[in-house]
């Protein structure tokens, strides 16, 4: 690798990919925009004053490796990651390219964890979840775990205000398909008796549904608690009945700016004591555009650990607060 560090944003024409690309330029970076459609890539690049684009599909292994030639770090933003993460990770291992993505899908974190030794041997970092999934939850879980003696279990409760993108809805299908998985005694298993819970984020109780998210892997990596559950606000209606193509690409700028997001962590210690803390952040897409580029900038500066890493294992809990207007409060 040369002295000049290069960042590729793959999926740069998608809703979140465009936000990431714009934030990278705002931060003074010069990302190479990549994806499948060269015409659309050129449009995004021209709008941001960028010159280099690379068009390749992830189902062509040779093209992916050629596309990563000379790239130090790829920020992967093209989901659903259940189908797109492996070909990109495998190519990164072969080309010694650091891998970041913005997923919350459990299978991607399990894949990165399984590839840990190969990543160390290749001298690269694999870090899924550098967006709102999972940086804030990883941080608040770690923070709350410090408030009890010998933490034994953590429950995460996630609530996002401010709209959803078409890509997120597509990815949600893969998350729902995982079922109500949990971690018990250090192992990820299927919860045979999933229960809805009521949680108050400050405006009255809301129904929360158990969900298999990347936190089942990252919380284990970051602070080793053996029992982990993740809950999301239960969706209204049947998402399967939604015609995704009829929806807007994603929230408007006004909707993003008006939105907020919250994660509550509830940690139980070996003596039965319980601690609860909450992190509040800007809306998930606004947060992701900032946090994703923050991690990418750190990687380009040589601030990284090789192998599979969680946000906390590589950068500590303060990474989550590097995005403006993010706060932690003990409940």
Coordinates of C-alpha atoms in Angstrom, one line a residue:
X1 CA 0.0 0.0 0.0
X2 CA 1.2 3.4 -0.8
X3 CA 1.5 6.5 1.4
X4 CA -1.8 7.9 0.1
X5 CA -4.7 6.0 1.8
X6 CA -7.7 5.3 -0.4
X7 CA -11.3 4.9 0.7
X8 CA -14.0 3.2 -1.4
X9 CA -17.7 3.6 -0.7
X10 CA -19.5 0.6 -2.3
X11 CA -23.2 1.1 -2.8
X12 CA -22.6 4.9 -3.2
X13 CA -25.8 5.4 -5.3
X14 CA -28.1 4.0 -2.6
X15 CA -29.9 6.2 0.0
X16 CA -27.3 5.8 2.8
X17 CA -24.4 5.5 0.3
X18 CA -25.1 9.0 -1.0
X19 CA -25.2 10.3 2.6
X20 CA -21.9 8.7 3.4
X21 CA -20.3 10.0 0.2
X22 CA -21.4 13.5 0.9
X23 CA -20.1 13.3 4.5
X24 CA -16.8 12.0 3.3
X25 CA -16.4 15.0 1.0
X26 CA -17.5 17.3 3.8
X27 CA -14.7 15.8 6.0
X28 CA -12.1 16.4 3.3
X29 CA -11.8 12.9 2.1
X30 CA -11.8 11.9 -1.6
X31 CA -13.6 8.6 -1.7
X32 CA -13.8 6.4 -4.8
X33 CA -17.4 5.7 -5.4
X34 CA -18.4 2.2 -6.4
X35 CA -21.5 0.1 -7.2
X36 CA -23.1 -1.7 -10.1
X37 CA -24.4 1.1 -12.2
X38 CA -21.7 3.4 -13.7
X39 CA -24.2 6.0 -15.0
X40 CA -25.7 6.5 -11.6
X41 CA -22.2 6.5 -10.0
X42 CA -21.1 9.3 -12.4
X43 CA -24.2 11.3 -11.4
X44 CA -23.4 11.1 -7.7
X45 CA -19.7 11.7 -8.3
X46 CA -20.4 14.8 -10.4
X47 CA -22.7 16.2 -7.8
X48 CA -19.9 15.9 -5.2
X49 CA -17.1 17.0 -7.4
X50 CA -15.4 13.6 -7.3
X51 CA -13.6 12.1 -10.3
X52 CA -13.1 8.4 -9.8
X53 CA -15.8 5.7 -9.9
X54 CA -15.6 2.0 -10.3
X55 CA -18.5 -0.2 -11.5
X56 CA -18.6 -3.9 -10.6
X57 CA -21.0 -6.5 -9.4
X58 CA -20.4 -8.6 -6.3
X59 CA -21.4 -11.8 -8.1
X60 CA -18.2 -11.6 -10.2
X61 CA -15.3 -12.5 -7.8
X62 CA -12.6 -11.4 -10.3
X63 CA -14.3 -8.1 -10.9
X64 CA -14.6 -7.4 -7.2
X65 CA -10.9 -8.1 -6.6
X66 CA -10.0 -5.9 -9.6
X67 CA -12.3 -3.2 -8.3
X68 CA -10.5 -3.2 -4.9
X69 CA -7.1 -2.9 -6.5
X70 CA -5.2 -0.1 -4.6
X71 CA -8.0 0.4 -2.1
X72 CA -7.0 0.6 1.6
X73 CA -10.5 0.6 3.1
X74 CA -13.9 -0.2 1.7
X75 CA -17.1 1.1 3.4
X76 CA -19.7 -1.3 2.2
X77 CA -23.2 0.2 2.0
X78 CA -25.0 -2.1 -0.4
X79 CA -27.4 -4.5 1.3
X80 CA -29.0 -6.8 2.0
X81 CA -25.8 -7.9 3.6
X82 CA -27.0 -11.4 4.0
X83 CA -26.2 -11.7 0.3
X84 CA -23.6 -9.0 -0.3
X85 CA -21.2 -9.2 2.7
X86 CA -19.4 -12.5 2.0
X87 CA -18.2 -11.7 -1.5
X88 CA -16.9 -8.3 -0.4
X89 CA -15.3 -9.7 2.8
X90 CA -13.6 -12.5 0.8
X91 CA -12.3 -10.0 -1.7
X92 CA -11.0 -7.8 1.1
X93 CA -9.1 -10.8 2.6
X94 CA -7.5 -11.5 -0.8
X95 CA -6.6 -7.8 -1.5
X96 CA -5.6 -6.8 2.1
X97 CA -8.4 -4.2 2.2
X98 CA -10.0 -3.2 5.5
X99 CA -13.7 -3.9 5.6
X100 CA -16.4 -1.7 7.1
X101 CA -20.2 -1.9 6.6
X102 CA -23.4 -0.4 8.0
X103 CA -25.4 -3.5 8.6
X104 CA -27.3 -4.7 11.7
X105 CA -28.0 -8.1 10.2
X106 CA -26.8 -10.9 12.6
X107 CA -25.4 -13.2 9.9
X108 CA -22.9 -10.6 8.7
X109 CA -21.4 -10.3 12.2
X110 CA -21.3 -14.0 12.6
X111 CA -19.4 -14.2 9.3
X112 CA -16.9 -11.6 10.3
X113 CA -16.3 -13.3 13.6
X114 CA -15.7 -16.6 11.7
X115 CA -13.2 -14.9 9.5
X116 CA -11.2 -13.4 12.3
X117 CA -8.1 -15.5 12.0
X118 CA -7.9 -15.0 8.2
X119 CA -8.3 -11.3 8.7
X120 CA -5.5 -11.2 11.2
X121 CA -3.3 -13.1 8.8
X122 CA -4.2 -10.7 6.0
X123 CA -3.4 -7.7 8.3
X124 CA -6.9 -6.2 7.9
X125 CA -9.8 -5.2 10.2
X126 CA -13.3 -6.5 9.6
X127 CA -15.9 -4.3 11.3
X128 CA -19.5 -4.6 10.4
X129 CA -21.9 -2.2 12.0
X130 CA -20.2 1.2 11.8
X131 CA -23.6 3.0 11.6
X132 CA -26.4 3.4 14.1
X133 CA -26.4 -0.3 14.0
X134 CA -24.4 -1.1 16.2
X135 CA -22.2 1.8 17.4
X136 CA -24.6 3.4 19.9
X137 CA -25.9 0.0 21.3
X138 CA -22.4 -1.4 21.7
X139 CA -21.4 1.7 23.6
X140 CA -24.4 1.9 25.9
X141 CA -24.2 -1.8 26.6
X142 CA -20.5 -1.5 27.6
X143 CA -21.2 1.6 29.7
X144 CA -24.1 0.0 31.6
X145 CA -22.1 -3.2 32.2
X146 CA -19.6 -1.1 34.2
X147 CA -22.3 -0.2 36.6
X148 CA -22.8 -3.7 38.0
X149 CA -20.6 -6.4 39.5
X150 CA -19.9 -9.3 37.1
X151 CA -22.5 -8.5 34.5
X152 CA -24.4 -11.7 33.4
X153 CA -27.1 -10.4 31.0
X154 CA -27.9 -7.4 28.9
X155 CA -31.1 -6.5 27.1
X156 CA -31.0 -3.9 24.4
X157 CA -34.1 -1.8 23.5
X158 CA -33.9 0.1 20.2
X159 CA -36.1 2.8 19.0
X160 CA -35.6 4.9 15.9
X161 CA -37.6 8.1 14.9
X162 CA -37.2 9.8 11.6
X163 CA -38.3 7.4 8.7
X164 CA -36.8 4.4 7.0
X165 CA -35.2 3.7 3.6
X166 CA -36.2 1.1 1.0
X167 CA -32.9 -0.6 1.6
X168 CA -33.5 -0.9 5.4
X169 CA -36.9 -2.5 4.7
X170 CA -35.3 -5.0 2.3
X171 CA -32.7 -5.9 5.0
X172 CA -35.4 -6.2 7.7
X173 CA -36.8 -9.2 5.8
X174 CA -33.5 -11.1 6.5
X175 CA -33.5 -10.0 10.1
X176 CA -37.0 -11.3 10.6
X177 CA -36.1 -14.5 8.9
X178 CA -33.5 -15.2 11.6
X179 CA -36.2 -15.6 14.2
X180 CA -36.0 -14.6 17.8
X181 CA -32.4 -15.6 18.4
X182 CA -30.7 -14.8 21.7
X183 CA -27.4 -15.5 23.3
X184 CA -27.5 -17.9 26.3
X185 CA -24.4 -19.0 28.3
X186 CA -22.3 -17.5 25.5
X187 CA -24.0 -19.4 22.6
X188 CA -26.4 -18.0 20.1
X189 CA -29.6 -20.0 20.1
X190 CA -33.2 -19.7 19.0
X191 CA -35.6 -18.4 21.7
X192 CA -38.4 -21.0 21.8
X193 CA -40.7 -18.7 23.8
X194 CA -40.2 -15.1 22.6
X195 CA -42.1 -12.5 24.5
X196 CA -43.2 -9.0 23.8
X197 CA -42.2 -6.4 26.4
X198 CA -43.3 -2.9 27.2
X199 CA -40.6 -0.2 27.5
X200 CA -40.9 3.5 28.2
X201 CA -38.5 5.7 26.2
X202 CA -39.9 8.8 27.8
X203 CA -43.3 9.2 26.1
X204 CA -45.2 6.2 27.6
X205 CA -44.8 2.4 27.3
X206 CA -44.2 1.0 23.8
X207 CA -44.4 -2.6 22.7
X208 CA -41.0 -4.2 21.9
X209 CA -40.4 -7.3 19.9
X210 CA -37.4 -9.6 20.2
X211 CA -35.1 -9.5 17.2
X212 CA -31.9 -11.2 16.1
X213 CA -29.5 -8.3 15.6
X214 CA -25.7 -7.9 15.4
X215 CA -25.5 -7.0 19.0
X216 CA -25.7 -10.7 19.8
X217 CA -22.2 -10.8 18.5
X218 CA -20.8 -7.4 19.3
X219 CA -21.8 -7.3 23.0
X220 CA -20.2 -10.7 23.4
X221 CA -17.0 -9.4 21.7
X222 CA -17.0 -6.0 23.6
X223 CA -17.7 -7.0 27.2
X224 CA -18.3 -10.7 27.3
X225 CA -21.8 -10.8 28.8
X226 CA -23.1 -14.4 28.3
X227 CA -26.8 -13.7 28.0
X228 CA -27.9 -11.1 25.4
X229 CA -31.4 -10.1 24.1
X230 CA -32.3 -7.4 21.5
X231 CA -35.7 -5.8 21.2
X232 CA -37.0 -3.4 18.6
X233 CA -40.2 -1.4 18.6
X234 CA -42.8 -3.7 17.2
X235 CA -43.5 -2.7 13.5
X236 CA -47.0 -1.5 12.6
X237 CA -48.8 -3.7 10.1
X238 CA -47.4 -6.4 7.8
X239 CA -44.1 -5.3 6.2
X240 CA -44.3 -8.2 3.8
X241 CA -47.4 -6.6 2.3
X242 CA -45.6 -3.3 1.6
X243 CA -44.6 -2.6 -2.1
X244 CA -41.1 -1.3 -1.5
X245 CA -40.9 0.3 -4.9
X246 CA -43.9 2.5 -4.1
X247 CA -42.1 4.0 -1.1
X248 CA -39.8 7.0 -1.2
X249 CA -36.0 6.2 -1.4
X250 CA -35.7 7.3 2.3
X251 CA -36.5 10.1 4.7
X252 CA -36.2 13.7 3.6
X253 CA -33.5 15.9 5.0
X254 CA -36.1 17.6 7.2
X255 CA -37.3 14.2 8.5
X256 CA -33.8 13.1 9.3
X257 CA -33.0 16.4 11.0
X258 CA -36.2 16.2 13.1
X259 CA -35.7 12.5 14.1
X260 CA -33.9 11.1 17.0
X261 CA -32.9 7.6 18.0
X262 CA -32.6 5.9 21.4
X263 CA -31.1 2.7 22.8
X264 CA -31.7 1.5 26.4
X265 CA -29.4 -1.1 27.9
X266 CA -30.5 -3.1 30.9
X267 CA -27.7 -5.1 32.5
X268 CA -28.1 -7.6 35.4
X269 CA -25.2 -8.5 37.6
X270 CA -24.3 -11.8 39.3
X271 CA -25.8 -10.5 42.5
X272 CA -29.1 -9.7 40.8
X273 CA -28.5 -5.9 40.7
X274 CA -29.9 -4.1 37.6
X275 CA -28.6 -1.0 35.9
X276 CA -30.3 0.8 33.0
X277 CA -28.8 3.5 30.8
X278 CA -29.8 5.2 27.6
X279 CA -28.0 6.8 24.7
X280 CA -29.9 9.3 22.5
X281 CA -28.6 10.2 19.1
X282 CA -29.6 12.0 15.9
X283 CA -31.8 10.0 13.6
X284 CA -30.3 6.7 12.4
X285 CA -29.4 7.8 8.9
X286 CA -27.9 11.1 10.0
X287 CA -25.9 9.2 12.7
X288 CA -24.7 6.5 10.3
X289 CA -23.4 9.1 7.8
X290 CA -21.3 10.6 10.5
X291 CA -20.2 7.5 12.4
X292 CA -19.4 5.5 9.2
X293 CA -17.0 8.2 7.9
X294 CA -15.5 8.7 11.4
X295 CA -14.5 5.1 11.5
X296 CA -13.3 5.2 7.9
X297 CA -11.1 8.2 8.7
X298 CA -9.6 6.5 11.7
X299 CA -8.8 3.4 9.6
X300 CA -7.1 5.6 6.9
X301 CA -5.1 7.2 9.7
X302 CA -3.8 3.8 10.8
X303 CA -6.0 3.7 13.9
X304 CA -7.3 0.1 13.8
X305 CA -6.9 -3.4 15.2
X306 CA -6.7 -6.4 12.8
X307 CA -9.2 -9.2 12.8
X308 CA -12.8 -9.1 13.6
X309 CA -13.6 -6.1 15.8
X310 CA -16.6 -4.5 17.3
X311 CA -16.8 -0.7 17.7
X312 CA -16.0 -0.9 21.4
X313 CA -13.2 -3.5 21.0
X314 CA -11.4 -1.3 18.5
X315 CA -12.3 2.2 19.7
X316 CA -13.9 2.1 23.1
X317 CA -17.3 3.4 24.1
X318 CA -16.5 7.1 23.4
X319 CA -16.7 6.5 19.7
X320 CA -20.5 6.6 19.9
X321 CA -20.3 10.1 21.3
X322 CA -18.1 11.4 18.5
X323 CA -21.3 12.2 16.6
X324 CA -22.6 15.6 17.7
X325 CA -25.8 15.7 19.8
X326 CA -25.3 12.1 21.2
X327 CA -25.7 11.8 24.9
X328 CA -25.7 9.1 27.6
X329 CA -27.9 9.2 30.7
X330 CA -28.2 6.7 33.5
X331 CA -31.8 5.8 34.3

